Each structure stands twice: as structure tokens, then as C-alpha cells.
Amino acid sequence: TLFKNLIVLGAAFFLLLGALIFMFITAQRERELAERQAGFLANVTHELKTPLAVMQAAGENLADGRVDNKERLKAYGNHIHSESIRLRKMIEKLLDVAKADTNQSLIELQPVHLNTQLQKYIEEHAEFIKEKGFTLETSISDDVDIVMIDTDSFETIIGNLMENAIKYSGDEKYIGISLEQKGSKVELRVKDRGLGIPKKSMKHIFEKFYRAEDVLTANTKGHGLGLSIVKNLVEQNGGEISVRSEENKGSCFTIRFPVAHESDIEEYYLSNPV
Ligand code: ADP
């Protein structure tokens, strides 16, 4: 029985140790998140205030009638315009996060051919991407089945992935986009040949407020929200996301959406007749 008791004692000890380690890790995680959140708030406050201050000053000067020179007038206009765009983007991102947090994003699933949807997105953005000096390589199969998806979500998803591909491109200004059917999934890939993601950061990049440290030093701007929004939306649309990446080689984000069931498509058209 001594032996038995020893085993029980040992088991209890390890259980306790395990629980303690678990509690320690959880507390550590929470502290990290709280720190990131505080940093985020400081950043956001700064970033919301800066464009506002610029617009306020420009507006004041214009209203005073002190700006009489045509060139300066134009410069003021440009200032207000670009700062308000910055502000709008910032607010949109914050709203996306708030919506995702409270599960209030209005997901309206509808039958969609992703190739058409993606082609449309690319047509709308190709000019901008090329203007930034990027090579855009696309391979979009026409032979994909219908998926049930919310088209606004899809725009946000692809928009955030493209934004990252551009932001973390380094010197290799390349973006590759592909779409193809793989069994019962429609697979979308967004590839870059940029900075890549350090191994130790890989498991964190979809967490809210997380930014890889080396990227921070590489002087890119961001709040670590984009990918958490993307993952959330992908999952709300019934899909899954994964990533492969190698430092200084680039990253590839893959999203898979399940092909729609015939019954879901029928049901949709029954309640939304064309
Ligand atoms: P943000 O870009 O605002 O930092 P994200 O949530 O979009 O926030 O990304 C989180 C982190 O993941 C980034 O800070 C960066 O470290 C890493 N990351 C995301 N996309 C890429 C990419 N295409 N290449 C390299 N690193 C990336």
C-alpha cells in the first residue's frame, strides 16, 4: 500500500504541477494581451488625433481666409483629403474589430462564384497595385463550384491579405493570387515574396493586436488587427485559413471554402427569388 500511496501522491503532485503551469501560462498570456491592448489604445489615440489635428488646422486657416495663394490652397485641400482617408480607414478597421468581437457582423450568405467575385475585386484594384510598383500574377480557374459566402466579408478578407502582402513585401514587389477547386473546397491563395514570418511568430499572427517583432523594427505600420478580422470572417463564412511562410522568402495565405450544398442554394433562391 505504501507503493500505492506513493503513486497516488506522485499523480496528485504532477496534477498540481500541471495545473500551476497551466495557470501560469494563462496569466502570462492575459498579461501579454493586456499589454498589447494598452499599446494599441495609445497608438490608436495618437493616430486618430493626428489627422484630426491636421484637418482642424487646415480648416481653420482656410476659414480665416488667410490662404490666398492658389498653390497653397490646393495643398491644404490635398492635406484634408488624404488625412480624412486615413481617418476613415482607421475607423473602418476599428468597427470591423468591434463587430467581430460582438459577432454582430451581418453575414448574409449567398451563392457565389468566387472566380467572378475575385476577378471583379482584382479589376477594381489592379491599377492601384501596379501604381505601387507591384507585379500581380493571377491564376483564376473558371471551373469552380458555387460557395455560400457573404460578399462583403470576402472583400474584407481579400483586402486585408492584399494589404499585408503589400506592406510586408520588402524589395520583392510581387503578389500572386490563385483560385482553384480542390475536391469539395474552393481554394484561394494570396502569395508574396516579402519579409516572411519568423517561426516563433507563426502561431500568434491571427491573435488580436499581435505583430511580429522583426516586422515592427522594419518600420511598417499596423495594429495587429487585420489577420484576426480575416480569420474571424473566414470562419463565420464556414471556411478555414492557413499560412506557410519563410523568413526573407515570403508568405502564402490559403483560404478554403466548402462547396455549397445543392439544398442551401435552392433554399436561398426560394427565399430570395430573382
Ligand atoms: P498588422 O499588419 O496591422 O500588424 P495583421 O493582423 O494583419 O496586423 O498581421 C499580424 C502580423 O502578422 C503582422 O504584424 C506581421 O508581423 C505578420 N504578417 C501578416 N501578414 C504578413 C505577410 N504577408 N508577410 C509577413 N508578415 C506578415
GROMACS .gro file of C-alpha atoms and ligand atoms in nm:
model
  301
    1THR     CA    1   0.000   0.000   0.000
    2LEU     CA    2   0.296   0.228   0.054
    3PHE     CA    3   0.372   0.188  -0.314
    4LYS     CA    4   0.010   0.262  -0.400
    5ASN     CA    5   0.009   0.570  -0.181
    6LEU     CA    6   0.329   0.688  -0.340
    7ILE     CA    7   0.174   0.656  -0.685
    8VAL     CA    8  -0.135   0.847  -0.579
    9LEU     CA    9   0.081   1.114  -0.417
   10GLY     CA   10   0.300   1.134  -0.727
   11ALA     CA   11  -0.002   1.162  -0.953
   12ALA     CA   12  -0.150   1.432  -0.734
   13PHE     CA   13   0.179   1.617  -0.736
   14PHE     CA   14   0.204   1.612  -1.114
   15LEU     CA   15  -0.159   1.712  -1.148
   16LEU     CA   16  -0.098   2.007  -0.919
   17LEU     CA   17   0.220   2.096  -1.103
   18GLY     CA   18   0.033   2.077  -1.435
   19ALA     CA   19  -0.245   2.299  -1.304
   20LEU     CA   20   0.007   2.551  -1.173
   21ILE     CA   21   0.195   2.560  -1.505
   22PHE     CA   22  -0.134   2.598  -1.689
   23MET     CA   23  -0.240   2.885  -1.463
   24PHE     CA   24   0.098   3.049  -1.505
   25ILE     CA   25   0.082   3.030  -1.885
   26THR     CA   26  -0.276   3.159  -1.891
   27ALA     CA   27  -0.185   3.452  -1.667
   28GLN     CA   28   0.118   3.527  -1.884
   29ARG     CA   29  -0.099   3.521  -2.197
   30GLU     CA   30  -0.352   3.753  -2.040
   31ARG     CA   31  -0.080   3.992  -1.933
   32GLU     CA   32   0.063   3.994  -2.286
   33LEU     CA   33  -0.278   4.063  -2.434
   34ALA     CA   34  -0.343   4.342  -2.184
   35GLU     CA   35  -0.006   4.497  -2.269
   36ARG     CA   36  -0.076   4.477  -2.639
   37GLN     CA   37  -0.421   4.623  -2.584
   38ALA     CA   38  -0.280   4.917  -2.388
   39GLY     CA   39  -0.021   4.979  -2.660
   40PHE     CA   40  -0.294   4.961  -2.919
   41LEU     CA   41  -0.507   5.216  -2.739
   42ALA     CA   42  -0.216   5.457  -2.712
   43ASN     CA   43  -0.141   5.410  -3.082
   44VAL     CA   44  -0.499   5.448  -3.193
   45THR     CA   45  -0.548   5.757  -2.983
   46HIS     CA   46  -0.241   5.907  -3.143
   47GLU     CA   47  -0.340   5.803  -3.492
   48LEU     CA   48  -0.693   5.933  -3.462
   49LYS     CA   49  -0.579   6.261  -3.317
   50THR     CA   50  -0.304   6.336  -3.568
   51PRO     CA   51  -0.518   6.352  -3.883
   52LEU     CA   52  -0.786   6.536  -3.691
   53ALA     CA   53  -0.538   6.798  -3.575
   54VAL     CA   54  -0.409   6.843  -3.931
   55MET     CA   55  -0.760   6.880  -4.069
   56GLN     CA   56  -0.860   7.118  -3.791
   57ALA     CA   57  -0.561   7.343  -3.851
   58ALA     CA   58  -0.606   7.338  -4.228
   59GLY     CA   59  -0.978   7.409  -4.190
   60GLU     CA   60  -0.912   7.699  -3.954
   61ASN     CA   61  -0.664   7.862  -4.187
   62LEU     CA   62  -0.898   7.822  -4.481
   63ALA     CA   63  -1.192   7.962  -4.288
   64ASP     CA   64  -0.985   8.262  -4.179
   65GLY     CA   65  -0.928   8.346  -4.542
   66ARG     CA   66  -0.555   8.360  -4.476
   67VAL     CA   67  -0.474   8.121  -4.756
   68ASP     CA   68  -0.493   8.326  -5.073
   69ASN     CA   69  -0.227   8.165  -5.284
   70LYS     CA   70  -0.368   7.908  -5.529
   71GLU     CA   71  -0.090   7.653  -5.479
   72ARG     CA   72  -0.126   7.662  -5.103
   73LEU     CA   73  -0.500   7.635  -5.132
   74LYS     CA   74  -0.451   7.319  -5.333
   75ALA     CA   75  -0.201   7.184  -5.081
   76TYR     CA   76  -0.449   7.242  -4.799
   77GLY     CA   77  -0.718   7.062  -4.995
   78ASN     CA   78  -0.489   6.767  -5.057
   79HIS     CA   79  -0.395   6.754  -4.692
   80ILE     CA   80  -0.751   6.744  -4.574
   81HIS     CA   81  -0.838   6.486  -4.837
   82SER     CA   82  -0.555   6.242  -4.758
   83GLU     CA   83  -0.590   6.279  -4.382
   84SER     CA   84  -0.962   6.213  -4.396
   85ILE     CA   85  -0.897   5.896  -4.596
   86ARG     CA   86  -0.652   5.782  -4.330
   87LEU     CA   87  -0.904   5.853  -4.063
   88ARG     CA   88  -1.179   5.669  -4.244
   89LYS     CA   89  -0.966   5.358  -4.291
   90MET     CA   90  -0.873   5.359  -3.927
   91ILE     CA   91  -1.232   5.390  -3.816
   92GLU     CA   92  -1.345   5.118  -4.055
   93LYS     CA   93  -1.088   4.879  -3.912
   94LEU     CA   94  -1.193   4.958  -3.558
   95LEU     CA   95  -1.555   4.896  -3.649
   96ASP     CA   96  -1.461   4.566  -3.811
   97VAL     CA   97  -1.297   4.455  -3.488
   98ALA     CA   98  -1.585   4.571  -3.274
   99LYS     CA   99  -1.831   4.389  -3.498
  100ALA     CA  100  -1.625   4.070  -3.496
  101ASP     CA  101  -1.595   4.088  -3.118
  102THR     CA  102  -1.965   4.106  -3.063
  103ASN     CA  103  -2.047   3.874  -3.352
  104GLN     CA  104  -2.256   4.150  -3.498
  105SER     CA  105  -2.118   4.141  -3.846
  106LEU     CA  106  -2.416   4.094  -4.067
  107ILE     CA  107  -2.320   3.785  -4.253
  108GLU     CA  108  -2.553   3.726  -4.544
  109LEU     CA  109  -2.457   3.405  -4.711
  110GLN     CA  110  -2.546   3.383  -5.076
  111PRO     CA  111  -2.448   3.153  -5.362
  112VAL     CA  112  -2.137   3.296  -5.523
  113HIS     CA  113  -1.895   3.202  -5.798
  114LEU     CA  114  -1.572   3.307  -5.630
  115ASN     CA  115  -1.389   3.338  -5.961
  116THR     CA  116  -1.626   3.614  -6.075
  117GLN     CA  117  -1.609   3.781  -5.737
  118LEU     CA  118  -1.231   3.767  -5.727
  119GLN     CA  119  -1.195   3.885  -6.086
  120LYS     CA  120  -1.411   4.184  -6.001
  121TYR     CA  121  -1.201   4.267  -5.697
  122ILE     CA  122  -0.879   4.244  -5.897
  123GLU     CA  123  -1.013   4.459  -6.179
  124GLU     CA  124  -1.103   4.727  -5.926
  125HIS     CA  125  -0.762   4.721  -5.758
  126ALA     CA  126  -0.511   4.620  -6.025
  127GLU     CA  127  -0.435   4.977  -6.120
  128PHE     CA  128  -0.355   5.078  -5.763
  129ILE     CA  129  -0.135   4.773  -5.710
  130LYS     CA  130   0.060   4.835  -6.030
  131GLU     CA  131   0.099   5.202  -5.946
  132LYS     CA  132   0.272   5.091  -5.628
  133GLY     CA  133   0.523   4.908  -5.845
  134PHE     CA  134   0.394   4.555  -5.784
  135THR     CA  135   0.383   4.267  -6.021
  136LEU     CA  136   0.046   4.099  -5.989
  137GLU     CA  137   0.029   3.739  -6.105
  138THR     CA  138  -0.312   3.577  -6.114
  139SER     CA  139  -0.429   3.227  -6.185
  140ILE     CA  140  -0.804   3.208  -6.151
  141SER     CA  141  -0.980   2.894  -6.255
  142ASP     CA  142  -1.324   2.934  -6.412
  143ASP     CA  143  -1.404   2.582  -6.314
  144VAL     CA  144  -1.506   2.632  -5.953
  145ASP     CA  145  -1.831   2.532  -5.787
  146ILE     CA  146  -2.060   2.773  -5.608
  147VAL     CA  147  -1.989   2.854  -5.243
  148MET     CA  148  -2.220   3.015  -4.988
  149ILE     CA  149  -2.048   3.331  -4.881
  150ASP     CA  150  -2.107   3.688  -4.771
  151THR     CA  151  -1.961   3.911  -5.041
  152ASP     CA  152  -1.876   4.199  -4.804
  153SER     CA  153  -1.680   3.954  -4.587
  154PHE     CA  154  -1.499   3.831  -4.895
  155GLU     CA  155  -1.390   4.184  -4.985
  156THR     CA  156  -1.262   4.247  -4.633
  157ILE     CA  157  -1.077   3.916  -4.631
  158ILE     CA  158  -0.901   3.960  -4.963
  159GLY     CA  159  -0.847   4.332  -4.892
  160ASN     CA  160  -0.663   4.265  -4.567
  161LEU     CA  161  -0.450   3.989  -4.718
  162MET     CA  162  -0.352   4.211  -5.012
  163GLU     CA  163  -0.277   4.499  -4.780
  164ASN     CA  164  -0.039   4.278  -4.584
  165ALA     CA  165   0.122   4.138  -4.898
  166ILE     CA  166   0.196   4.497  -4.999
  167LYS     CA  167   0.301   4.615  -4.653
  168TYR     CA  168   0.540   4.328  -4.586
  169SER     CA  169   0.679   4.299  -4.938
  170GLY     CA  170   1.032   4.423  -4.873
  171ASP     CA  171   1.215   4.466  -5.202
  172GLU     CA  172   1.035   4.190  -5.392
  173LYS     CA  173   0.721   4.364  -5.501
  174TYR     CA  174   0.524   4.061  -5.605
  175ILE     CA  175   0.172   3.942  -5.533
  176GLY     CA  176   0.035   3.612  -5.656
  177ILE     CA  177  -0.333   3.531  -5.639
  178SER     CA  178  -0.481   3.198  -5.730
  179LEU     CA  179  -0.817   3.031  -5.712
  180GLU     CA  180  -0.892   2.669  -5.783
  181GLN     CA  181  -1.117   2.385  -5.690
  182LYS     CA  182  -0.960   2.118  -5.471
  183GLY     CA  183  -1.207   1.835  -5.411
  184SER     CA  184  -1.501   1.972  -5.217
  185LYS     CA  185  -1.326   2.301  -5.138
  186VAL     CA  186  -1.263   2.619  -5.331
  187GLU     CA  187  -0.914   2.734  -5.250
  188LEU     CA  188  -0.790   3.092  -5.259
  189ARG     CA  189  -0.422   3.175  -5.217
  190VAL     CA  190  -0.252   3.508  -5.167
  191LYS     CA  191   0.123   3.487  -5.201
  192ASP     CA  192   0.404   3.734  -5.157
  193ARG     CA  193   0.782   3.721  -5.180
  194GLY     CA  194   0.835   3.956  -4.891
  195LEU     CA  195   0.972   3.956  -4.539
  196GLY     CA  196   0.807   3.632  -4.434
  197ILE     CA  197   0.704   3.548  -4.080
  198PRO     CA  198   0.951   3.433  -3.813
  199LYS     CA  199   0.885   3.076  -3.695
  200LYS     CA  200   0.815   3.179  -3.339
  201SER     CA  201   0.552   3.428  -3.454
  202MET     CA  202   0.358   3.187  -3.673
  203LYS     CA  203   0.123   3.063  -3.404
  204HIS     CA  204   0.038   3.418  -3.292
  205ILE     CA  205  -0.028   3.611  -3.611
  206PHE     CA  206  -0.405   3.554  -3.603
  207GLU     CA  207  -0.427   3.684  -3.247
  208LYS     CA  208  -0.570   4.027  -3.190
  209PHE     CA  209  -0.307   4.302  -3.151
  210TYR     CA  210  -0.017   4.070  -3.230
  211ARG     CA  211   0.264   4.198  -3.450
  212ALA     CA  212   0.587   4.008  -3.519
  213GLU     CA  213   0.874   4.193  -3.361
  214ASP     CA  214   1.113   4.195  -3.654
  215VAL     CA  215   0.839   4.345  -3.867
  216LEU     CA  216   0.794   4.618  -3.610
  217THR     CA  217   1.158   4.705  -3.649
  218ALA     CA  218   1.116   4.701  -4.025
  219ASN     CA  219   0.910   5.015  -3.982
  220THR     CA  220   0.573   4.903  -4.103
  221LYS     CA  221   0.258   5.044  -3.958
  222GLY     CA  222  -0.027   4.844  -3.817
  223HIS     CA  223  -0.213   4.735  -3.509
  224GLY     CA  224  -0.217   4.361  -3.541
  225LEU     CA  225  -0.587   4.353  -3.619
  226GLY     CA  226  -0.610   4.264  -3.989
  227LEU     CA  227  -0.548   3.892  -3.961
  228SER     CA  228  -0.769   3.848  -3.657
  229ILE     CA  229  -1.051   4.008  -3.854
  230VAL     CA  230  -0.972   3.786  -4.154
  231LYS     CA  231  -0.972   3.464  -3.951
  232ASN     CA  232  -1.291   3.557  -3.777
  233LEU     CA  233  -1.470   3.633  -4.104
  234VAL     CA  234  -1.336   3.325  -4.282
  235GLU     CA  235  -1.471   3.109  -4.001
  236GLN     CA  236  -1.804   3.288  -3.988
  237ASN     CA  237  -1.833   3.211  -4.358
  238GLY     CA  238  -1.768   2.842  -4.294
  239GLY     CA  239  -1.412   2.844  -4.426
  240GLU     CA  240  -1.067   2.785  -4.286
  241ILE     CA  241  -0.738   2.969  -4.317
  242SER     CA  242  -0.379   2.852  -4.303
  243VAL     CA  243  -0.042   3.004  -4.374
  244ARG     CA  244   0.300   2.895  -4.487
  245SER     CA  245   0.587   3.132  -4.459
  246GLU     CA  246   0.963   3.151  -4.462
  247GLU     CA  247   1.163   3.445  -4.341
  248ASN     CA  248   1.303   3.657  -4.623
  249LYS     CA  249   1.132   3.432  -4.879
  250GLY     CA  250   0.769   3.522  -4.839
  251SER     CA  251   0.431   3.408  -4.720
  252CYS     CA  252   0.135   3.225  -4.863
  253PHE     CA  253  -0.209   3.250  -4.707
  254THR     CA  254  -0.457   2.982  -4.809
  255ILE     CA  255  -0.829   3.002  -4.755
  256ARG     CA  256  -1.066   2.715  -4.821
  257PHE     CA  257  -1.441   2.749  -4.851
  258PRO     CA  258  -1.662   2.442  -4.876
  259VAL     CA  259  -1.859   2.396  -5.196
  260ALA     CA  260  -2.225   2.483  -5.136
  261HIS     CA  261  -2.481   2.210  -5.084
  262GLU     CA  262  -2.746   2.199  -5.355
  263SER     CA  263  -3.014   2.232  -5.085
  264ASP     CA  264  -2.861   2.556  -4.949
  265ILE     CA  265  -2.858   2.710  -5.296
  266GLU     CA  266  -3.219   2.607  -5.357
  267GLU     CA  267  -3.325   2.738  -5.020
  268TYR     CA  268  -3.156   3.069  -5.092
  269TYR     CA  269  -3.337   3.118  -5.421
  270LEU     CA  270  -3.667   3.014  -5.268
  271SER     CA  271  -3.645   3.293  -5.012
  272ASN     CA  272  -3.470   3.539  -5.247
  273PRO     CA  273  -3.637   3.495  -5.584
  274VAL     CA  274  -3.452   3.668  -5.870
  275ADP     P1  275  -0.081   4.437  -3.889
  275ADP     O1  276  -0.045   4.415  -4.032
  275ADP     O2  277  -0.162   4.559  -3.867
  275ADP     O3  278   0.037   4.429  -3.798
  275ADP     P2  279  -0.218   4.180  -3.903
  275ADP     O4  280  -0.311   4.119  -3.806
  275ADP     O5  281  -0.268   4.196  -4.042
  275ADP     O6  282  -0.176   4.319  -3.841
  275ADP     O7  283  -0.087   4.094  -3.907
  275ADP     C1  284  -0.029   4.048  -3.786
  275ADP     C2  285   0.120   4.026  -3.805
  275ADP     O8  286   0.144   3.915  -3.890
  275ADP     C3  287   0.192   4.142  -3.870
  275ADP     O9  288   0.229   4.241  -3.779
  275ADP     C4  289   0.313   4.073  -3.930
  275ADP    O10  290   0.410   4.052  -3.830
  275ADP     C5  291   0.258   3.938  -3.971
  275ADP     N1  292   0.216   3.932  -4.113
  275ADP     C6  293   0.091   3.936  -4.162
  275ADP     N2  294   0.089   3.924  -4.296
  275ADP     C7  295   0.219   3.911  -4.334
  275ADP     C8  296   0.284   3.895  -4.461
  275ADP     N3  297   0.216   3.888  -4.576
  275ADP     N4  298   0.420   3.885  -4.459
  275ADP     C9  299   0.490   3.892  -4.345
  275ADP     N5  300   0.434   3.906  -4.223
  275ADP    C10  301   0.301   3.916  -4.217
   0.00000   0.00000   0.00000
